[in-house]
Amino acid sequence: MSEDPLKSLSDMVSDAHASIQAAHEHINPVVEVRRGMRNSGIPADVITIDCLRTRRRITLILHDEQPGVLLYQFITIEEEVGDNFQGIALAEVSVKKLCEWMVEYFG
């Protein structure tokens, strides 16, 4: 893992996105890095992975107050992000794990 967790996570999400597009073209995820939380004073970075076909979203958050932890939530595109995030050690996140999440949730 590099010193910049957002870059590392972004790289993994990008690789997972490419793998999913190659193997599961019906999923066709849309990835976005959002800086809005940080811009509004919340010390966190957000990556969303959307499936437009199923209208489902995976929200990934790196929060400065929880270093080394990836907060994640499975919701729909229409839903607002809630408080019920799960956490996983960032060191346990991999391209394979992200692909599994996308296939299982968007599949």
mmCIF file of C-alpha atoms in Angstrom:
data_model
loop_
_atom_site.group_PDB
_atom_site.id
_atom_site.type_symbol
_atom_site.label_atom_id
_atom_site.label_comp_id
_atom_site.label_asym_id
_atom_site.label_seq_id
_atom_site.Cartn_x
_atom_site.Cartn_y
_atom_site.Cartn_z
ATOM 1 C CA MET A 1 0.000 0.000 0.000
ATOM 2 C CA SER A 2 1.428 3.374 -0.955
ATOM 3 C CA GLU A 3 1.591 6.350 1.381
ATOM 4 C CA ASP A 4 -1.503 7.831 -0.271
ATOM 5 C CA PRO A 5 -4.435 5.550 0.556
ATOM 6 C CA LEU A 6 -6.740 7.314 -1.912
ATOM 7 C CA LYS A 7 -4.321 6.685 -4.778
ATOM 8 C CA SER A 8 -3.912 3.036 -3.771
ATOM 9 C CA LEU A 9 -7.660 2.533 -3.479
ATOM 10 C CA SER A 10 -8.297 4.398 -6.747
ATOM 11 C CA ASP A 11 -5.762 2.185 -8.530
ATOM 12 C CA MET A 12 -7.401 -0.976 -7.148
ATOM 13 C CA VAL A 13 -10.878 0.243 -8.105
ATOM 14 C CA SER A 14 -9.629 1.079 -11.597
ATOM 15 C CA ASP A 15 -8.118 -2.399 -12.006
ATOM 16 C CA ALA A 16 -11.295 -4.034 -10.644
ATOM 17 C CA HIS A 17 -13.388 -1.909 -13.028
ATOM 18 C CA ALA A 18 -11.343 -3.109 -15.998
ATOM 19 C CA SER A 19 -11.631 -6.752 -14.870
ATOM 20 C CA ILE A 20 -15.396 -6.494 -14.423
ATOM 21 C CA GLN A 21 -15.858 -4.857 -17.820
ATOM 22 C CA ALA A 22 -13.844 -7.632 -19.461
ATOM 23 C CA ALA A 23 -15.593 -10.539 -17.713
ATOM 24 C CA HIS A 24 -19.072 -9.195 -16.889
ATOM 25 C CA GLU A 25 -20.096 -6.670 -19.528
ATOM 26 C CA HIS A 26 -23.707 -6.650 -18.262
ATOM 27 C CA ILE A 27 -22.525 -4.995 -15.031
ATOM 28 C CA ASN A 28 -20.644 -2.081 -16.661
ATOM 29 C CA PRO A 29 -19.808 -0.173 -13.442
ATOM 30 C CA VAL A 30 -19.391 3.590 -13.314
ATOM 31 C CA VAL A 31 -16.684 4.830 -10.931
ATOM 32 C CA GLU A 32 -16.400 8.317 -9.487
ATOM 33 C CA VAL A 33 -13.959 9.844 -7.005
ATOM 34 C CA ARG A 34 -15.793 12.518 -5.031
ATOM 35 C CA ARG A 35 -14.061 15.336 -3.201
ATOM 36 C CA GLY A 36 -17.261 17.026 -2.010
ATOM 37 C CA MET A 37 -16.984 15.863 1.594
ATOM 38 C CA ARG A 38 -13.474 17.238 1.944
ATOM 39 C CA ASN A 39 -14.472 20.440 0.142
ATOM 40 C CA SER A 40 -17.279 20.932 2.680
ATOM 41 C CA GLY A 41 -15.002 20.411 5.690
ATOM 42 C CA ILE A 42 -15.419 16.669 6.347
ATOM 43 C CA PRO A 43 -11.979 15.025 6.409
ATOM 44 C CA ALA A 44 -12.816 12.136 4.071
ATOM 45 C CA ASP A 45 -12.558 10.999 0.468
ATOM 46 C CA VAL A 46 -15.295 9.043 -1.292
ATOM 47 C CA ILE A 47 -15.326 6.675 -4.237
ATOM 48 C CA THR A 48 -18.646 5.489 -5.607
ATOM 49 C CA ILE A 49 -19.121 2.485 -7.868
ATOM 50 C CA ASP A 50 -22.518 2.471 -9.577
ATOM 51 C CA CYS A 51 -24.338 -0.076 -11.685
ATOM 52 C CA LEU A 52 -26.847 1.818 -13.792
ATOM 53 C CA ARG A 53 -28.658 -1.376 -14.846
ATOM 54 C CA THR A 54 -29.495 -2.417 -11.257
ATOM 55 C CA ARG A 55 -29.453 1.165 -9.826
ATOM 56 C CA ARG A 56 -27.155 -0.054 -7.044
ATOM 57 C CA ARG A 57 -24.159 1.711 -5.542
ATOM 58 C CA ILE A 58 -21.117 0.724 -3.512
ATOM 59 C CA THR A 59 -19.814 3.681 -1.498
ATOM 60 C CA LEU A 60 -16.210 3.574 -0.288
ATOM 61 C CA ILE A 61 -14.953 6.122 2.249
ATOM 62 C CA LEU A 62 -11.460 6.846 3.513
ATOM 63 C CA HIS A 63 -11.906 8.963 6.640
ATOM 64 C CA ASP A 64 -8.911 10.776 8.137
ATOM 65 C CA GLU A 65 -10.116 9.902 11.656
ATOM 66 C CA GLN A 66 -9.961 6.170 10.859
ATOM 67 C CA PRO A 67 -6.607 5.690 9.127
ATOM 68 C CA GLY A 68 -5.998 2.252 7.675
ATOM 69 C CA VAL A 69 -9.733 1.486 7.495
ATOM 70 C CA LEU A 70 -12.013 1.454 4.472
ATOM 71 C CA LEU A 71 -15.623 2.234 5.302
ATOM 72 C CA TYR A 72 -18.098 0.822 2.811
ATOM 73 C CA GLN A 73 -21.820 0.660 2.238
ATOM 74 C CA PHE A 74 -24.055 -1.072 -0.292
ATOM 75 C CA ILE A 75 -27.044 1.117 -1.200
ATOM 76 C CA THR A 76 -29.106 2.117 -4.218
ATOM 77 C CA ILE A 77 -28.304 5.117 -6.359
ATOM 78 C CA GLU A 78 -31.440 6.871 -5.108
ATOM 79 C CA GLU A 79 -30.612 6.388 -1.409
ATOM 80 C CA GLU A 80 -28.669 8.851 0.674
ATOM 81 C CA VAL A 81 -25.596 7.477 2.372
ATOM 82 C CA GLY A 82 -26.561 6.417 5.882
ATOM 83 C CA ASP A 83 -24.725 5.765 9.113
ATOM 84 C CA ASN A 84 -24.569 1.994 8.788
ATOM 85 C CA PHE A 85 -21.116 1.628 7.260
ATOM 86 C CA GLN A 86 -19.088 -1.509 7.588
ATOM 87 C CA GLY A 87 -15.336 -1.318 7.976
ATOM 88 C CA ILE A 88 -12.492 -3.401 6.645
ATOM 89 C CA ALA A 89 -8.752 -2.950 7.127
ATOM 90 C CA LEU A 90 -7.418 -1.207 4.045
ATOM 91 C CA ALA A 91 -4.649 -3.818 3.918
ATOM 92 C CA GLU A 92 -7.341 -6.485 3.356
ATOM 93 C CA VAL A 93 -8.836 -4.697 0.341
ATOM 94 C CA SER A 94 -7.725 -6.048 -3.009
ATOM 95 C CA VAL A 95 -8.742 -5.948 -6.647
ATOM 96 C CA LYS A 96 -10.170 -9.445 -6.144
ATOM 97 C CA LYS A 97 -12.263 -8.310 -3.139
ATOM 98 C CA LEU A 98 -13.624 -5.300 -5.059
ATOM 99 C CA CYS A 99 -14.500 -7.520 -8.032
ATOM 100 C CA GLU A 100 -16.289 -9.953 -5.717
ATOM 101 C CA TRP A 101 -18.325 -7.106 -4.224
ATOM 102 C CA MET A 102 -19.316 -5.843 -7.667
ATOM 103 C CA VAL A 103 -20.285 -9.265 -9.019
ATOM 104 C CA GLU A 104 -22.228 -10.207 -5.875
ATOM 105 C CA TYR A 105 -24.031 -6.879 -5.447
ATOM 106 C CA PHE A 106 -24.477 -5.787 -9.062
ATOM 107 C CA GLY A 107 -24.572 -9.234 -10.721
#
